[in-house]
């Protein structure tokens, strides 16, 4: 048997890059931006992907890595968009309340000045 040439499955394994496990991104989402525990779910899939990659099961590692990336993307997007939406709502609420206060102040000054004219 000639051992100088690698077998077909060994060449395929060497040619295809190992999938990334996105572990650092998952840890960051778990610690800092844990929206609805999506960061923790991503961390679980990242650890599973790393275990499968070490065990040599590249297809399972690729599938789990894809799920970890999806959950990390959702966690990051929700954690970035939610504060922006809340800030926009707070700003529009303050603007609306300021305009309402200004209109009510104008209403009360009009009523007071109108009652002064009737007394004369």
mmCIF file of N, CA and C in Angstrom:
data_model
loop_
_atom_site.group_PDB
_atom_site.id
_atom_site.type_symbol
_atom_site.label_atom_id
_atom_site.label_comp_id
_atom_site.label_asym_id
_atom_site.label_seq_id
_atom_site.Cartn_x
_atom_site.Cartn_y
_atom_site.Cartn_z
ATOM 1 N N UNK A 1 0.842 -1.175 0.000
ATOM 2 C CA UNK A 1 0.000 0.000 0.000
ATOM 3 C C UNK A 1 0.893 1.247 0.000
ATOM 4 N N UNK A 2 0.591 2.172 -0.884
ATOM 5 C CA UNK A 2 1.397 3.377 -1.033
ATOM 6 C C UNK A 2 0.891 4.448 -0.064
ATOM 7 N N UNK A 3 1.717 4.853 0.885
ATOM 8 C CA UNK A 3 1.319 5.839 1.882
ATOM 9 C C UNK A 3 1.818 7.231 1.568
ATOM 10 N N UNK A 4 2.433 7.422 0.422
ATOM 11 C CA UNK A 4 2.970 8.737 0.089
ATOM 12 C C UNK A 4 1.871 9.712 -0.347
ATOM 13 N N UNK A 5 0.775 9.198 -0.883
ATOM 14 C CA UNK A 5 -0.325 10.057 -1.305
ATOM 15 C C UNK A 5 -1.449 10.006 -0.281
ATOM 16 N N UNK A 6 -2.000 11.154 0.070
ATOM 17 C CA UNK A 6 -3.114 11.122 1.035
ATOM 18 C C UNK A 6 -4.371 10.548 0.386
ATOM 19 N N UNK A 7 -5.164 9.950 1.208
ATOM 20 C CA UNK A 7 -6.410 9.381 0.717
ATOM 21 C C UNK A 7 -7.361 10.492 0.315
ATOM 22 N N UNK A 8 -8.412 10.128 -0.405
ATOM 23 C CA UNK A 8 -9.379 11.095 -0.933
ATOM 24 C C UNK A 8 -10.070 11.867 0.188
ATOM 25 N N UNK A 9 -10.517 11.185 1.248
ATOM 26 C CA UNK A 9 -11.214 11.876 2.332
ATOM 27 C C UNK A 9 -10.268 12.780 3.127
ATOM 28 N N UNK A 10 -8.989 12.409 3.212
ATOM 29 C CA UNK A 10 -8.027 13.266 3.893
ATOM 30 C C UNK A 10 -7.779 14.545 3.102
ATOM 31 N N UNK A 11 -7.751 14.443 1.768
ATOM 32 C CA UNK A 11 -7.575 15.632 0.943
ATOM 33 C C UNK A 11 -8.773 16.568 1.062
ATOM 34 N N UNK A 12 -9.977 16.028 1.116
ATOM 35 C CA UNK A 12 -11.171 16.853 1.269
ATOM 36 C C UNK A 12 -11.165 17.561 2.622
ATOM 37 N N UNK A 13 -10.746 16.827 3.637
ATOM 38 C CA UNK A 13 -10.709 17.400 4.974
ATOM 39 C C UNK A 13 -9.676 18.531 5.053
ATOM 40 N N UNK A 14 -8.554 18.362 4.397
ATOM 41 C CA UNK A 14 -7.521 19.390 4.406
ATOM 42 C C UNK A 14 -7.921 20.588 3.553
ATOM 43 N N UNK A 15 -8.659 20.350 2.471
ATOM 44 C CA UNK A 15 -9.027 21.427 1.556
ATOM 45 C C UNK A 15 -10.112 22.322 2.144
ATOM 46 N N UNK A 16 -11.060 21.752 2.860
ATOM 47 C CA UNK A 16 -12.149 22.566 3.424
ATOM 48 C C UNK A 16 -11.701 23.167 4.753
ATOM 49 N N UNK A 17 -11.872 24.470 4.905
ATOM 50 C CA UNK A 17 -11.460 25.099 6.164
ATOM 51 C C UNK A 17 -12.397 24.693 7.300
ATOM 52 N N UNK A 18 -11.850 24.667 8.475
ATOM 53 C CA UNK A 18 -12.667 24.333 9.644
ATOM 54 C C UNK A 18 -13.622 25.490 9.938
ATOM 55 N N UNK A 19 -14.832 25.183 10.351
ATOM 56 C CA UNK A 19 -15.796 26.259 10.634
ATOM 57 C C UNK A 19 -15.411 27.037 11.885
ATOM 58 N N UNK A 20 -15.752 28.310 11.876
ATOM 59 C CA UNK A 20 -15.492 29.144 13.049
ATOM 60 C C UNK A 20 -16.561 28.857 14.089
ATOM 61 N N UNK A 21 -16.209 28.987 15.350
ATOM 62 C CA UNK A 21 -17.185 28.697 16.401
ATOM 63 C C UNK A 21 -17.808 29.955 16.995
ATOM 64 N N UNK A 22 -17.300 31.138 16.693
ATOM 65 C CA UNK A 22 -17.844 32.422 17.149
ATOM 66 C C UNK A 22 -17.934 32.493 18.679
ATOM 67 N N UNK A 23 -16.969 31.903 19.355
ATOM 68 C CA UNK A 23 -17.008 31.825 20.813
ATOM 69 C C UNK A 23 -16.819 33.191 21.470
ATOM 70 N N UNK A 24 -15.915 34.005 20.977
ATOM 71 C CA UNK A 24 -15.663 35.316 21.584
ATOM 72 C C UNK A 24 -16.886 36.214 21.430
ATOM 73 N N UNK A 25 -17.490 36.199 20.252
ATOM 74 C CA UNK A 25 -18.703 36.980 19.996
ATOM 75 C C UNK A 25 -19.833 36.526 20.918
ATOM 76 N N UNK A 26 -19.948 35.222 21.118
ATOM 77 C CA UNK A 26 -20.986 34.677 21.996
ATOM 78 C C UNK A 26 -20.760 35.079 23.448
ATOM 79 N N UNK A 27 -19.519 35.053 23.887
ATOM 80 C CA UNK A 27 -19.227 35.473 25.262
ATOM 81 C C UNK A 27 -19.553 36.955 25.437
ATOM 82 N N UNK A 28 -19.189 37.771 24.452
ATOM 83 C CA UNK A 28 -19.496 39.200 24.511
ATOM 84 C C UNK A 28 -21.004 39.422 24.584
ATOM 85 N N UNK A 29 -21.785 38.722 23.739
ATOM 86 C CA UNK A 29 -23.240 38.873 23.776
ATOM 87 C C UNK A 29 -23.839 38.363 25.077
ATOM 88 N N UNK A 30 -23.259 37.329 25.644
ATOM 89 C CA UNK A 30 -23.773 36.795 26.902
ATOM 90 C C UNK A 30 -23.535 37.768 28.051
ATOM 91 N N UNK A 31 -22.359 38.354 28.104
ATOM 92 C CA UNK A 31 -22.013 39.213 29.235
ATOM 93 C C UNK A 31 -22.599 40.611 29.095
ATOM 94 N N UNK A 32 -22.427 41.224 27.943
ATOM 95 C CA UNK A 32 -22.749 42.639 27.813
ATOM 96 C C UNK A 32 -24.123 42.927 27.226
ATOM 97 N N UNK A 33 -24.568 42.154 26.257
ATOM 98 C CA UNK A 33 -25.812 42.476 25.575
ATOM 99 C C UNK A 33 -26.713 41.248 25.528
ATOM 100 N N UNK A 34 -27.140 40.758 26.653
ATOM 101 C CA UNK A 34 -27.920 39.531 26.711
ATOM 102 C C UNK A 34 -29.405 39.841 26.576
ATOM 103 N N UNK A 35 -29.876 40.004 25.360
ATOM 104 C CA UNK A 35 -31.272 40.308 25.081
ATOM 105 C C UNK A 35 -32.051 38.997 24.950
ATOM 106 N N UNK A 36 -33.004 38.777 25.838
ATOM 107 C CA UNK A 36 -33.851 37.565 25.827
ATOM 108 C C UNK A 36 -33.021 36.277 25.829
ATOM 109 N N UNK A 37 -31.880 36.297 26.465
ATOM 110 C CA UNK A 37 -30.986 35.144 26.595
ATOM 111 C C UNK A 37 -30.479 34.614 25.253
ATOM 112 N N UNK A 38 -30.532 35.435 24.201
ATOM 113 C CA UNK A 38 -30.019 34.994 22.908
ATOM 114 C C UNK A 38 -28.510 34.820 22.943
ATOM 115 N N UNK A 39 -27.823 35.625 23.725
ATOM 116 C CA UNK A 39 -26.380 35.482 23.846
ATOM 117 C C UNK A 39 -25.996 34.174 24.512
ATOM 118 N N UNK A 40 -26.790 33.752 25.494
ATOM 119 C CA UNK A 40 -26.512 32.484 26.167
ATOM 120 C C UNK A 40 -26.761 31.307 25.230
ATOM 121 N N UNK A 41 -27.821 31.386 24.428
ATOM 122 C CA UNK A 41 -28.107 30.325 23.459
ATOM 123 C C UNK A 41 -26.979 30.253 22.428
ATOM 124 N N UNK A 42 -26.514 31.413 21.978
ATOM 125 C CA UNK A 42 -25.403 31.445 21.028
ATOM 126 C C UNK A 42 -24.146 30.851 21.651
ATOM 127 N N UNK A 43 -23.920 31.126 22.925
ATOM 128 C CA UNK A 43 -22.761 30.561 23.614
ATOM 129 C C UNK A 43 -22.851 29.043 23.671
ATOM 130 N N UNK A 44 -24.029 28.516 23.929
ATOM 131 C CA UNK A 44 -24.201 27.062 23.971
ATOM 132 C C UNK A 44 -23.895 26.441 22.605
ATOM 133 N N UNK A 45 -24.393 27.045 21.524
ATOM 134 C CA UNK A 45 -24.113 26.512 20.190
ATOM 135 C C UNK A 45 -22.641 26.677 19.826
ATOM 136 N N UNK A 46 -22.000 27.738 20.294
ATOM 137 C CA UNK A 46 -20.576 27.930 20.020
ATOM 138 C C UNK A 46 -19.731 26.856 20.690
ATOM 139 N N UNK A 47 -20.066 26.549 21.931
ATOM 140 C CA UNK A 47 -19.320 25.503 22.652
ATOM 141 C C UNK A 47 -19.545 24.144 21.996
ATOM 142 N N UNK A 48 -20.784 23.878 21.585
ATOM 143 C CA UNK A 48 -21.059 22.618 20.890
ATOM 144 C C UNK A 48 -20.305 22.544 19.565
ATOM 145 N N UNK A 49 -20.252 23.666 18.837
ATOM 146 C CA UNK A 49 -19.529 23.685 17.560
ATOM 147 C C UNK A 49 -18.040 23.428 17.786
ATOM 148 N N UNK A 50 -17.482 24.014 18.836
ATOM 149 C CA UNK A 50 -16.069 23.792 19.132
ATOM 150 C C UNK A 50 -15.820 22.331 19.505
ATOM 151 N N UNK A 51 -16.721 21.738 20.288
ATOM 152 C CA UNK A 51 -16.569 20.327 20.660
ATOM 153 C C UNK A 51 -16.637 19.417 19.443
ATOM 154 N N UNK A 52 -17.567 19.694 18.536
ATOM 155 C CA UNK A 52 -17.710 18.871 17.331
ATOM 156 C C UNK A 52 -16.497 19.044 16.414
ATOM 157 N N UNK A 53 -15.949 20.257 16.363
ATOM 158 C CA UNK A 53 -14.770 20.494 15.527
ATOM 159 C C UNK A 53 -13.567 19.739 16.077
ATOM 160 N N UNK A 54 -13.412 19.743 17.389
ATOM 161 C CA UNK A 54 -12.301 19.016 18.006
ATOM 162 C C UNK A 54 -12.472 17.511 17.818
ATOM 163 N N UNK A 55 -13.733 17.047 17.851
ATOM 164 C CA UNK A 55 -13.996 15.622 17.674
ATOM 165 C C UNK A 55 -13.827 15.181 16.227
ATOM 166 N N UNK A 56 -13.760 16.141 15.289
ATOM 167 C CA UNK A 56 -13.554 15.793 13.891
ATOM 168 C C UNK A 56 -14.828 15.753 13.064
ATOM 169 N N UNK A 57 -15.963 16.034 13.644
ATOM 170 C CA UNK A 57 -17.237 16.039 12.922
ATOM 171 C C UNK A 57 -17.458 17.440 12.333
ATOM 172 N N UNK A 58 -16.905 17.658 11.141
ATOM 173 C CA UNK A 58 -16.894 18.984 10.541
ATOM 174 C C UNK A 58 -18.299 19.428 10.128
ATOM 175 N N UNK A 59 -19.112 18.523 9.627
ATOM 176 C CA UNK A 59 -20.465 18.897 9.193
ATOM 177 C C UNK A 59 -21.337 19.345 10.368
ATOM 178 N N UNK A 60 -21.275 18.626 11.460
ATOM 179 C CA UNK A 60 -22.034 19.034 12.648
ATOM 180 C C UNK A 60 -21.487 20.348 13.201
ATOM 181 N N UNK A 61 -20.181 20.509 13.168
ATOM 182 C CA UNK A 61 -19.578 21.759 13.627
ATOM 183 C C UNK A 61 -20.012 22.920 12.755
ATOM 184 N N UNK A 62 -20.093 22.697 11.443
ATOM 185 C CA UNK A 62 -20.527 23.746 10.519
ATOM 186 C C UNK A 62 -21.989 24.120 10.779
ATOM 187 N N UNK A 63 -22.833 23.142 11.015
ATOM 188 C CA UNK A 63 -24.250 23.388 11.289
ATOM 189 C C UNK A 63 -24.432 24.149 12.611
ATOM 190 N N UNK A 64 -23.738 23.740 13.643
ATOM 191 C CA UNK A 64 -23.826 24.407 14.940
ATOM 192 C C UNK A 64 -23.210 25.802 14.899
ATOM 193 N N UNK A 65 -22.153 25.956 14.121
ATOM 194 C CA UNK A 65 -21.537 27.269 13.965
ATOM 195 C C UNK A 65 -22.486 28.237 13.270
ATOM 196 N N UNK A 66 -23.219 27.746 12.294
ATOM 197 C CA UNK A 66 -24.200 28.584 11.606
ATOM 198 C C UNK A 66 -25.309 29.035 12.557
ATOM 199 N N UNK A 67 -25.754 28.135 13.415
ATOM 200 C CA UNK A 67 -26.776 28.504 14.406
ATOM 201 C C UNK A 67 -26.233 29.515 15.410
ATOM 202 N N UNK A 68 -24.988 29.335 15.830
ATOM 203 C CA UNK A 68 -24.373 30.279 16.768
ATOM 204 C C UNK A 68 -24.258 31.657 16.132
ATOM 205 N N UNK A 69 -23.858 31.714 14.859
ATOM 206 C CA UNK A 69 -23.758 32.991 14.164
ATOM 207 C C UNK A 69 -25.125 33.661 14.036
ATOM 208 N N UNK A 70 -26.156 32.873 13.766
ATOM 209 C CA UNK A 70 -27.514 33.411 13.641
ATOM 210 C C UNK A 70 -27.988 34.002 14.970
ATOM 211 N N UNK A 71 -27.803 33.278 16.052
ATOM 212 C CA UNK A 71 -28.220 33.790 17.363
ATOM 213 C C UNK A 71 -27.383 34.994 17.794
ATOM 214 N N UNK A 72 -26.104 34.983 17.468
ATOM 215 C CA UNK A 72 -25.272 36.137 17.782
ATOM 216 C C UNK A 72 -25.715 37.366 17.000
ATOM 217 N N UNK A 73 -26.072 37.181 15.738
ATOM 218 C CA UNK A 73 -26.558 38.293 14.922
ATOM 219 C C UNK A 73 -27.855 38.845 15.486
ATOM 220 N N UNK A 74 -28.766 37.966 15.859
ATOM 221 C CA UNK A 74 -30.035 38.412 16.452
ATOM 222 C C UNK A 74 -29.806 39.145 17.771
ATOM 223 N N UNK A 75 -28.943 38.608 18.602
ATOM 224 C CA UNK A 75 -28.682 39.242 19.894
ATOM 225 C C UNK A 75 -28.040 40.610 19.718
ATOM 226 N N UNK A 76 -27.105 40.710 18.803
ATOM 227 C CA UNK A 76 -26.447 41.996 18.571
ATOM 228 C C UNK A 76 -27.416 43.009 17.975
ATOM 229 N N UNK A 77 -28.200 42.579 16.992
ATOM 230 C CA UNK A 77 -29.160 43.491 16.349
ATOM 231 C C UNK A 77 -30.206 43.978 17.347
ATOM 232 N N UNK A 78 -30.737 43.079 18.134
ATOM 233 C CA UNK A 78 -31.756 43.486 19.123
ATOM 234 C C UNK A 78 -31.156 44.382 20.198
ATOM 235 N N UNK A 79 -29.949 44.089 20.591
ATOM 236 C CA UNK A 79 -29.322 44.884 21.650
ATOM 237 C C UNK A 79 -28.895 46.262 21.162
ATOM 238 N N UNK A 80 -28.680 46.420 19.871
ATOM 239 C CA UNK A 80 -28.336 47.731 19.327
ATOM 240 C C UNK A 80 -29.602 48.509 18.978
ATOM 241 N N UNK A 81 -30.587 47.835 18.397
ATOM 242 C CA UNK A 81 -31.803 48.520 17.959
ATOM 243 C C UNK A 81 -32.717 48.909 19.114
ATOM 244 N N UNK A 82 -32.806 48.094 20.146
ATOM 245 C CA UNK A 82 -33.715 48.386 21.255
ATOM 246 C C UNK A 82 -33.386 49.704 21.950
ATOM 247 N N UNK A 83 -32.136 49.987 22.315
ATOM 248 C CA UNK A 83 -31.852 51.297 22.913
ATOM 249 C C UNK A 83 -32.111 52.463 21.962
ATOM 250 N N UNK A 84 -31.853 52.253 20.666
ATOM 251 C CA UNK A 84 -32.135 53.315 19.697
ATOM 252 C C UNK A 84 -33.625 53.615 19.608
ATOM 253 N N UNK A 85 -34.443 52.585 19.607
ATOM 254 C CA UNK A 85 -35.902 52.783 19.562
ATOM 255 C C UNK A 85 -36.387 53.445 20.847
ATOM 256 N N UNK A 86 -35.876 53.017 21.982
ATOM 257 C CA UNK A 86 -36.275 53.631 23.248
ATOM 258 C C UNK A 86 -35.840 55.087 23.329
ATOM 259 N N UNK A 87 -34.658 55.399 22.828
ATOM 260 C CA UNK A 87 -34.208 56.793 22.811
ATOM 261 C C UNK A 87 -35.076 57.636 21.894
ATOM 262 N N UNK A 88 -35.445 57.107 20.739
ATOM 263 C CA UNK A 88 -36.315 57.839 19.820
ATOM 264 C C UNK A 88 -37.689 58.077 20.444
ATOM 265 N N UNK A 89 -38.214 57.078 21.124
ATOM 266 C CA UNK A 89 -39.509 57.248 21.801
ATOM 267 C C UNK A 89 -39.416 58.276 22.921
ATOM 268 N N UNK A 90 -38.331 58.263 23.668
ATOM 269 C CA UNK A 90 -38.160 59.236 24.753
ATOM 270 C C UNK A 90 -38.052 60.653 24.198
ATOM 271 N N UNK A 91 -37.303 60.823 23.120
ATOM 272 C CA UNK A 91 -37.143 62.153 22.528
ATOM 273 C C UNK A 91 -38.469 62.675 21.983
ATOM 274 N N UNK A 92 -39.205 61.827 21.265
ATOM 275 C CA UNK A 92 -40.497 62.282 20.739
ATOM 276 C C UNK A 92 -41.488 62.532 21.870
ATOM 277 N N UNK A 93 -41.409 61.765 22.939
ATOM 278 C CA UNK A 93 -42.283 62.003 24.088
ATOM 279 C C UNK A 93 -41.986 63.324 24.765
ATOM 280 N N UNK A 94 -40.717 63.650 24.917
ATOM 281 C CA UNK A 94 -40.329 64.925 25.528
ATOM 282 C C UNK A 94 -40.766 66.090 24.653
ATOM 283 N N UNK A 95 -40.593 65.952 23.347
ATOM 284 C CA UNK A 95 -41.020 67.014 22.433
ATOM 285 C C UNK A 95 -42.531 67.199 22.511
ATOM 286 N N UNK A 96 -43.262 66.102 22.532
ATOM 287 C CA UNK A 96 -44.725 66.183 22.612
ATOM 288 C C UNK A 96 -45.164 66.808 23.934
ATOM 289 N N UNK A 97 -44.558 66.410 25.037
ATOM 290 C CA UNK A 97 -44.913 66.987 26.334
ATOM 291 C C UNK A 97 -44.554 68.467 26.419
ATOM 292 N N UNK A 98 -43.437 68.854 25.826
ATOM 293 C CA UNK A 98 -43.053 70.271 25.836
ATOM 294 C C UNK A 98 -44.065 71.100 25.051
ATOM 295 N N UNK A 99 -44.485 70.568 23.905
ATOM 296 C CA UNK A 99 -45.475 71.301 23.123
ATOM 297 C C UNK A 99 -46.819 71.335 23.839
ATOM 298 N N UNK A 100 -47.198 70.283 24.494
ATOM 299 C CA UNK A 100 -48.453 70.244 25.252
ATOM 300 C C UNK A 100 -48.403 71.224 26.416
ATOM 301 N N UNK A 101 -47.268 71.304 27.102
ATOM 302 C CA UNK A 101 -47.130 72.253 28.208
ATOM 303 C C UNK A 101 -47.176 73.683 27.701
ATOM 304 N N UNK A 102 -46.561 73.933 26.563
ATOM 305 C CA UNK A 102 -46.582 75.281 26.001
ATOM 306 C C UNK A 102 -48.001 75.668 25.582
ATOM 307 N N UNK A 103 -48.747 74.752 24.998
ATOM 308 C CA UNK A 103 -50.127 75.038 24.601
ATOM 309 C C UNK A 103 -51.021 75.252 25.817
ATOM 310 N N UNK A 104 -50.836 74.462 26.863
ATOM 311 C CA UNK A 104 -51.670 74.627 28.048
ATOM 312 C C UNK A 104 -51.317 75.924 28.781
ATOM 313 N N UNK A 105 -50.046 76.320 28.766
ATOM 314 C CA UNK A 105 -49.665 77.589 29.377
ATOM 315 C C UNK A 105 -50.312 78.745 28.618
ATOM 316 N N UNK A 106 -50.329 78.663 27.298
ATOM 317 C CA UNK A 106 -51.006 79.683 26.492
ATOM 318 C C UNK A 106 -52.493 79.711 26.767
ATOM 319 N N UNK A 107 -53.098 78.570 26.983
ATOM 320 C CA UNK A 107 -54.527 78.501 27.271
ATOM 321 C C UNK A 107 -54.853 79.170 28.603
ATOM 322 N N UNK A 108 -54.046 78.886 29.630
ATOM 323 C CA UNK A 108 -54.321 79.472 30.946
ATOM 324 C C UNK A 108 -54.062 80.968 30.975
ATOM 325 N N UNK A 109 -53.057 81.443 30.278
ATOM 326 C CA UNK A 109 -52.829 82.893 30.251
ATOM 327 C C UNK A 109 -53.929 83.594 29.483
ATOM 328 N N UNK A 110 -54.489 82.975 28.493
ATOM 329 C CA UNK A 110 -55.584 83.566 27.742
ATOM 330 C C UNK A 110 -56.832 83.660 28.618
ATOM 331 N N UNK A 111 -57.106 82.633 29.388
ATOM 332 C CA UNK A 111 -58.279 82.622 30.248
ATOM 333 C C UNK A 111 -58.148 83.694 31.343
ATOM 334 N N UNK A 112 -56.969 83.821 31.897
ATOM 335 C CA UNK A 112 -56.786 84.814 32.960
ATOM 336 C C UNK A 112 -56.899 86.221 32.412
ATOM 337 N N UNK A 113 -56.352 86.483 31.259
ATOM 338 C CA UNK A 113 -56.453 87.819 30.708
ATOM 339 C C UNK A 113 -57.850 88.098 30.209
ATOM 340 N N UNK A 114 -58.571 87.083 29.781
ATOM 341 C CA UNK A 114 -59.960 87.273 29.346
ATOM 342 C C UNK A 114 -60.877 87.588 30.496
ATOM 343 N N UNK A 115 -60.644 87.013 31.662
ATOM 344 C CA UNK A 115 -61.495 87.285 32.826
ATOM 345 C C UNK A 115 -61.230 88.688 33.382
ATOM 346 N N UNK A 116 -60.037 89.227 33.184
ATOM 347 C CA UNK A 116 -59.738 90.580 33.633
ATOM 348 C C UNK A 116 -60.510 91.597 32.827
ATOM 349 N N UNK A 117 -60.735 91.362 31.546
ATOM 350 C CA UNK A 117 -61.461 92.288 30.705
ATOM 351 C C UNK A 117 -62.958 92.329 31.057
ATOM 352 N N UNK A 118 -63.498 91.217 31.481
ATOM 353 C CA UNK A 118 -64.912 91.156 31.825
ATOM 354 C C UNK A 118 -65.223 91.935 33.092
ATOM 355 N N UNK A 119 -64.252 92.009 34.016
ATOM 356 C CA UNK A 119 -64.472 92.734 35.273
ATOM 357 C C UNK A 119 -64.559 94.234 35.078
ATOM 358 N N UNK A 120 -64.002 94.781 34.021
ATOM 359 C CA UNK A 120 -63.984 96.222 33.807
ATOM 360 C C UNK A 120 -65.253 96.692 33.307
#
